[in-house]
XYZ file of C-alpha atoms in Angstrom:
428
model
C -54.935 -10.259 88.391
C -58.593 -10.361 87.298
C -61.965 -9.032 88.511
C -62.617 -12.096 90.718
C -59.284 -11.640 92.520
C -60.195 -8.037 93.320
C -63.757 -8.853 94.488
C -62.613 -11.754 96.666
C -59.689 -9.692 97.920
C -62.102 -6.920 98.916
C -64.322 -9.488 100.650
C -61.375 -10.864 102.625
C -60.342 -7.338 103.575
C -63.809 -6.641 104.989
C -63.901 -9.958 106.849
C -60.552 -9.252 108.533
C -61.159 -5.620 109.226
C -63.164 -5.837 112.460
C -63.421 -3.493 115.399
C -60.235 -4.710 117.069
C -58.272 -3.866 113.927
C -59.476 -0.283 114.140
C -58.461 -0.018 117.798
C -54.885 -1.374 117.799
C -53.051 0.832 115.259
C -53.953 4.190 116.961
C -52.614 2.902 120.283
C -49.419 1.819 118.587
C -49.151 5.222 116.904
C -49.579 7.295 120.015
C -47.149 5.158 122.043
C -44.511 4.765 119.311
C -44.358 8.477 118.461
C -41.249 9.273 116.445
C -40.549 5.530 116.130
C -43.903 4.997 114.432
C -42.688 3.694 111.062
C -40.427 1.120 112.702
C -43.256 -0.028 115.005
C -45.919 -0.254 112.291
C -43.529 -2.379 110.201
C -43.472 -4.994 112.954
C -47.245 -4.735 113.329
C -47.811 -5.397 109.634
C -45.788 -8.633 109.695
C -48.038 -10.281 112.261
C -51.231 -8.237 111.807
C -51.332 -8.737 108.030
C -48.739 -11.339 107.042
C -49.678 -14.087 109.512
C -53.431 -14.036 108.772
C -52.772 -14.142 105.032
C -50.432 -17.091 105.580
C -53.263 -18.828 107.424
C -55.670 -18.237 104.550
C -53.065 -19.599 102.114
C -52.560 -22.636 104.369
C -56.296 -23.381 104.151
C -56.095 -23.166 100.330
C -53.776 -26.205 100.452
C -56.533 -28.415 101.878
C -59.737 -29.722 100.337
C -62.152 -28.875 103.114
C -61.403 -26.625 106.097
C -59.107 -25.995 109.050
C -59.958 -29.426 110.475
C -57.861 -31.008 107.745
C -54.823 -29.128 109.071
C -55.493 -30.213 112.658
C -56.191 -33.827 111.626
C -52.474 -34.154 110.938
C -52.020 -34.230 114.720
C -54.858 -36.731 115.254
C -58.434 -36.914 113.886
C -59.949 -36.513 117.355
C -57.732 -33.509 118.042
C -58.715 -32.132 114.658
C -62.430 -32.296 115.454
C -62.139 -30.886 118.989
C -59.615 -28.130 118.308
C -61.291 -26.896 115.140
C -64.702 -26.882 116.863
C -63.247 -24.851 119.729
C -61.699 -22.392 117.251
C -64.994 -21.869 115.424
C -66.985 -21.530 118.638
C -64.472 -19.085 120.127
C -64.234 -16.753 117.129
C -67.903 -17.293 116.359
C -70.890 -17.304 118.706
C -68.994 -17.427 122.022
C -66.703 -14.459 121.435
C -65.905 -13.029 118.016
C -69.423 -12.264 116.807
C -70.829 -10.961 120.136
C -67.722 -8.815 120.618
C -68.134 -7.316 117.151
C -71.766 -6.427 117.853
C -71.075 -4.888 121.272
C -68.070 -2.901 120.069
C -70.181 -1.612 117.196
C -72.803 -0.546 119.708
C -70.373 1.104 122.108
C -68.714 3.126 119.339
C -71.868 4.189 117.484
C -74.815 4.299 119.888
C -73.456 4.382 123.450
C -71.841 7.867 123.079
C -75.325 9.351 122.671
C -76.597 7.846 125.967
C -79.795 6.508 124.414
C -81.059 4.480 127.383
C -80.896 1.060 129.002
C -82.677 -0.782 126.175
C -80.477 0.634 123.426
C -78.097 -2.379 123.374
C -81.027 -4.774 123.004
C -82.552 -2.712 120.181
C -79.212 -2.272 118.391
C -78.277 -5.970 118.560
C -81.768 -6.989 117.428
C -81.477 -5.061 114.181
C -77.777 -5.937 113.847
C -78.318 -9.713 114.050
C -81.454 -9.723 111.890
C -79.360 -8.211 109.093
C -76.425 -10.573 109.790
C -78.830 -13.533 109.610
C -80.318 -12.373 106.282
C -76.907 -11.796 104.666
C -75.583 -15.144 105.932
C -78.425 -17.332 104.645
C -77.011 -17.624 101.159
C -73.215 -18.055 101.376
C -72.811 -18.132 97.591
C -73.879 -14.464 97.499
C -71.687 -13.330 100.392
C -68.664 -12.679 98.150
C -70.621 -10.420 95.811
C -72.563 -8.676 98.582
C -69.489 -7.870 100.661
C -66.901 -7.555 97.887
C -69.009 -5.351 95.595
C -71.032 -3.218 97.984
C -70.050 -3.288 101.659
C -66.287 -3.092 101.265
C -66.311 -0.033 98.953
C -68.686 1.716 101.379
C -66.446 0.815 104.322
C -63.360 2.053 102.456
C -65.143 5.303 101.505
C -65.941 6.164 105.129
C -62.484 5.174 106.349
C -60.896 7.278 103.610
C -62.861 10.339 104.758
C -61.404 10.030 108.268
C -57.884 9.349 106.964
C -57.855 12.261 104.499
C -59.159 14.604 107.165
C -56.501 13.383 109.572
C -53.651 13.933 107.113
C -54.697 17.485 106.318
C -56.015 18.706 109.652
C -53.772 17.090 112.251
C -50.606 19.182 112.151
C -49.034 18.327 115.513
C -45.462 16.904 115.587
C -44.881 13.334 116.703
C -44.185 12.778 120.385
C -41.435 10.806 122.016
C -41.817 7.000 122.198
C -43.217 5.680 125.472
C -43.070 2.372 127.314
C -41.433 -0.525 125.483
C -41.427 1.441 122.236
C -38.418 3.384 123.530
C -36.060 0.402 123.364
C -37.458 -1.919 120.686
C -40.291 -0.398 118.622
C -40.149 -3.001 115.852
C -40.514 -6.022 118.117
C -43.228 -4.397 120.215
C -45.154 -3.580 117.064
C -44.636 -7.215 116.033
C -46.223 -8.413 119.284
C -49.090 -5.919 118.995
C -49.973 -7.320 115.569
C -49.839 -10.842 116.994
C -52.407 -9.851 119.630
C -55.003 -8.926 117.015
C -55.651 -12.709 116.836
C -56.607 -12.515 113.155
C -54.687 -15.697 112.421
C -57.400 -17.646 114.217
C -60.145 -15.896 112.270
C -58.217 -16.673 109.087
C -58.657 -20.395 109.750
C -62.383 -19.801 109.447
C -62.315 -17.279 106.612
C -59.925 -19.320 104.470
C -62.545 -21.843 103.426
C -64.863 -19.010 102.306
C -62.157 -17.900 99.877
C -61.555 -21.480 98.671
C -65.283 -22.063 98.137
C -65.589 -18.743 96.289
C -63.027 -19.900 93.731
C -64.594 -23.355 93.451
C -67.928 -21.738 92.652
C -66.136 -19.894 89.859
C -65.053 -23.203 88.311
C -61.518 -23.442 89.761
C -60.935 -26.862 91.325
C -57.217 -27.561 90.882
C -55.411 -27.324 94.203
C -52.471 -25.489 92.663
C -54.746 -23.056 90.858
C -56.697 -22.297 94.049
C -53.469 -21.597 95.947
C -52.318 -19.307 93.130
C -55.595 -17.383 92.996
C -55.743 -17.156 96.797
C -52.315 -15.534 96.824
C -53.519 -12.935 94.310
C -56.590 -12.118 96.379
C -54.386 -12.039 99.473
C -52.202 -9.450 97.778
C -55.263 -7.209 97.266
C -56.289 -7.737 100.908
C -52.768 -7.146 102.190
C -52.334 -3.862 100.319
C -55.688 -2.624 101.676
C -54.926 -3.632 105.268
C -51.415 -2.142 105.215
C -52.748 1.147 103.808
C -55.518 1.428 106.379
C -53.454 0.261 109.361
C -50.677 2.619 108.429
C -53.012 5.589 108.000
C -55.070 5.026 111.165
C -51.865 4.425 113.125
C -50.510 7.693 111.771
C -53.617 9.491 113.077
C -52.848 7.982 116.501
C -49.244 9.145 116.241
C -50.462 12.686 115.523
C -52.686 12.627 118.629
C -49.780 12.319 121.061
C -49.879 16.031 121.930
C -53.575 15.958 122.830
C -53.214 14.247 126.228
C -53.712 10.677 127.422
C -56.359 8.220 126.245
C -57.755 5.002 127.711
C -57.776 2.985 124.483
C -57.734 3.151 120.711
C -61.424 3.904 120.620
C -60.896 7.049 122.659
C -58.074 8.122 120.332
C -60.183 7.683 117.217
C -63.232 9.331 118.809
C -61.177 12.388 119.780
C -59.552 12.486 116.332
C -62.914 12.231 114.590
C -64.319 15.031 116.766
C -61.215 17.172 116.078
C -61.443 16.643 112.325
C -65.206 16.741 111.727
C -66.629 18.382 114.855
C -69.952 17.080 116.170
C -70.367 14.803 113.173
C -67.059 13.039 113.849
C -68.539 10.561 116.321
C -71.279 9.665 113.843
C -68.682 9.037 111.121
C -66.624 6.856 113.443
C -69.753 4.948 114.434
C -70.459 4.167 110.768
C -66.907 2.906 110.254
C -66.950 0.641 113.299
C -70.454 -0.696 112.693
C -69.673 -1.552 109.055
C -66.415 -3.241 110.075
C -68.190 -5.242 112.784
C -71.068 -6.124 110.485
C -68.927 -7.521 107.673
C -66.774 -9.503 110.104
C -69.877 -10.969 111.788
C -71.316 -12.117 108.458
C -68.087 -13.882 107.577
C -67.914 -15.623 110.946
C -71.562 -16.780 110.840
C -71.085 -18.192 107.341
C -67.837 -19.921 108.314
C -69.372 -21.473 111.447
C -72.466 -22.590 109.524
C -70.424 -24.230 106.785
C -68.118 -26.015 109.227
C -70.722 -27.383 111.633
C -72.991 -28.466 108.755
C -70.173 -30.875 107.807
C -69.595 -32.344 111.282
C -73.235 -32.440 112.434
C -76.494 -33.506 110.764
C -77.972 -30.021 111.238
C -78.716 -28.154 107.969
C -76.755 -24.978 107.161
C -79.719 -22.597 107.487
C -80.615 -23.927 110.928
C -76.989 -23.572 112.018
C -76.942 -19.972 110.823
C -80.039 -19.347 112.944
C -78.481 -21.054 115.998
C -75.157 -19.218 115.682
C -76.956 -15.904 115.227
C -79.266 -16.478 118.210
C -76.464 -17.596 120.553
C -74.383 -14.587 119.467
C -77.363 -12.306 120.068
C -77.907 -13.628 123.605
C -74.221 -13.396 124.560
C -73.834 -9.934 123.011
C -76.514 -8.630 125.332
C -74.414 -9.594 128.358
C -72.109 -6.672 127.577
C -68.557 -6.366 126.290
C -66.757 -6.683 129.625
C -68.499 -9.970 130.452
C -67.656 -11.363 127.020
C -63.992 -10.435 127.338
C -63.613 -11.856 130.849
C -64.658 -15.329 129.723
C -63.359 -15.415 126.176
C -59.849 -13.927 126.221
C -58.378 -16.853 128.256
C -59.688 -19.308 125.628
C -58.149 -17.287 122.802
C -54.822 -17.017 124.647
C -54.831 -20.809 124.849
C -55.724 -21.653 121.254
C -53.856 -18.909 119.376
C -50.277 -20.294 119.708
C -51.540 -23.751 118.717
C -53.112 -22.244 115.601
C -49.867 -20.446 114.714
C -47.807 -23.629 115.026
C -50.288 -25.543 112.845
C -50.080 -22.866 110.160
C -46.269 -22.851 110.159
C -46.038 -26.646 110.079
C -48.380 -26.703 107.079
C -45.837 -24.785 105.023
C -42.955 -26.913 106.337
C -44.844 -30.187 105.819
C -42.699 -31.386 102.897
C -39.484 -30.905 104.890
C -40.454 -33.585 107.421
C -42.696 -35.566 105.033
C -45.794 -34.869 107.070
C -44.640 -36.937 110.053
C -47.465 -37.077 112.643
C -44.847 -37.186 115.431
C -43.577 -33.732 114.482
C -47.104 -32.369 114.579
C -47.994 -34.114 117.825
C -44.965 -33.130 119.872
C -44.833 -29.562 118.533
C -48.492 -29.072 119.403
C -48.171 -30.879 122.738
C -45.361 -28.675 124.042
C -47.000 -25.551 122.653
C -50.279 -26.484 124.335
C -48.575 -26.865 127.744
C -47.403 -23.249 127.690
C -50.510 -21.788 126.077
C -52.722 -23.619 128.586
C -50.638 -22.106 131.381
C -51.084 -18.629 129.840
C -54.805 -19.180 129.400
C -55.337 -20.334 132.975
C -53.355 -17.393 134.339
C -55.431 -15.051 132.204
C -58.522 -16.623 133.722
C -57.168 -15.980 137.225
C -56.186 -19.525 138.189
C -53.166 -19.485 140.576
C -50.296 -21.573 139.208
C -47.545 -20.701 141.670
C -45.954 -24.141 141.439
C -45.311 -23.686 137.702
C -44.280 -20.023 137.728
C -40.530 -20.532 138.399
C -40.224 -22.953 135.473
C -42.354 -21.224 132.848
C -41.242 -17.683 133.663
C -37.651 -18.508 132.679
C -38.579 -19.414 129.110
C -37.231 -17.043 126.423
C -39.794 -14.440 125.273
C -42.173 -15.407 128.095
C -42.449 -11.817 129.269
C -44.030 -10.730 125.967
C -46.423 -13.639 125.627
C -44.272 -15.760 123.297
C -42.976 -18.307 125.796
C -44.350 -21.135 123.645
C -41.827 -20.607 120.821
C -38.908 -22.604 122.272
C -41.108 -25.545 123.460
C -42.675 -25.708 119.988
C -39.223 -25.897 118.343
C -38.153 -28.538 120.869
C -41.276 -30.540 119.999
C -40.411 -30.389 116.306
C -36.911 -31.764 116.878
C -38.191 -34.449 119.253
C -40.720 -35.467 116.632
C -38.008 -35.694 113.980
C -35.867 -37.895 116.235
C -38.733 -40.274 116.983
C -39.638 -40.388 113.283
C -36.064 -41.343 112.450
C -36.027 -44.065 115.112
C -39.317 -45.493 113.836
C -38.047 -45.588 110.263
C -34.818 -47.371 111.265
C -36.818 -50.120 113.004
C -38.770 -50.920 109.862
């Protein structure tokens, strides 16, 4: 482990640690209660492990996530990867980060109707400036922004451990019967595995700029940086979740933001909301920079538009959409993410299993095809499209009730692909 591993690991931590990651663990904590440690263990597997697997999968390729998707078909690779970058970038991820930052830092003070416009103007000007030179992003985030973010988070965590004395409450909802698996699903819903497909190439490029070009060496160094990131995420998730667990005796809350706001006010009084606002804004800011850089680098490869112009376009589109408000963004974007997330997971898993089936395109195609059928169904239902004709068939799939109905079709697609591969080879 060297200095570069730590700096890049810090950078990756800051890129992953967005607003949504602050919100989920407290909800888990307050609902899991006395089953907290079992639940957070499940959360860590999918909320930390799966995204780091995705980053490692990207380190196996020479370019970006498109190379993974090209194994299905080049046209699929271009379309799917573009959709992923647009969804986690200007159409959803970046605007959501900006609006959540605003709602947690400025909105509580009721500053007027133009406050969102003013906040996002300054927010995106800074994002644009930081994103113009991607070679400096690692040092800027890894050396300066991440330590500042960790310092503020630590203040809230330390205060929570010493000042929140209440006993843990009883588990509620699904955490009564299976806390581990419900924590597992909650981590899956953070959707960081999709963001990892974009962030992975930033890590790879960071090591290339440091003179490391061997594929094996890049994978090795990425794993080291991932270890730094993983330790940081587990520590923060566990601590913030614990604060949520300690808030169970303080009444009911609408969401994780309410839990953290109340906890910050309890711990630090009137300055608690300001502290929380700093945490959320820094988390949103670092994530937005990473997403702008990733989108700029990807689309500069697949279009003739220069990187700096793409950074400007991504920033401007994000700025316009952010000013539509968080609820509008969520209503249009969540269905798209519900559709593409299972496909991304299957691609990541198949990348690590590639040698077992010798990279057969049939395995990739049928696994993705059957996964896409179910995830498209889930996405359309999320969007409000009535699919009554399909409900009796899809609803009977194992794990469908918890949003994992695509697992069995994906496995079936793998085996079908293996059978067709075998038949093709016998005919040669």
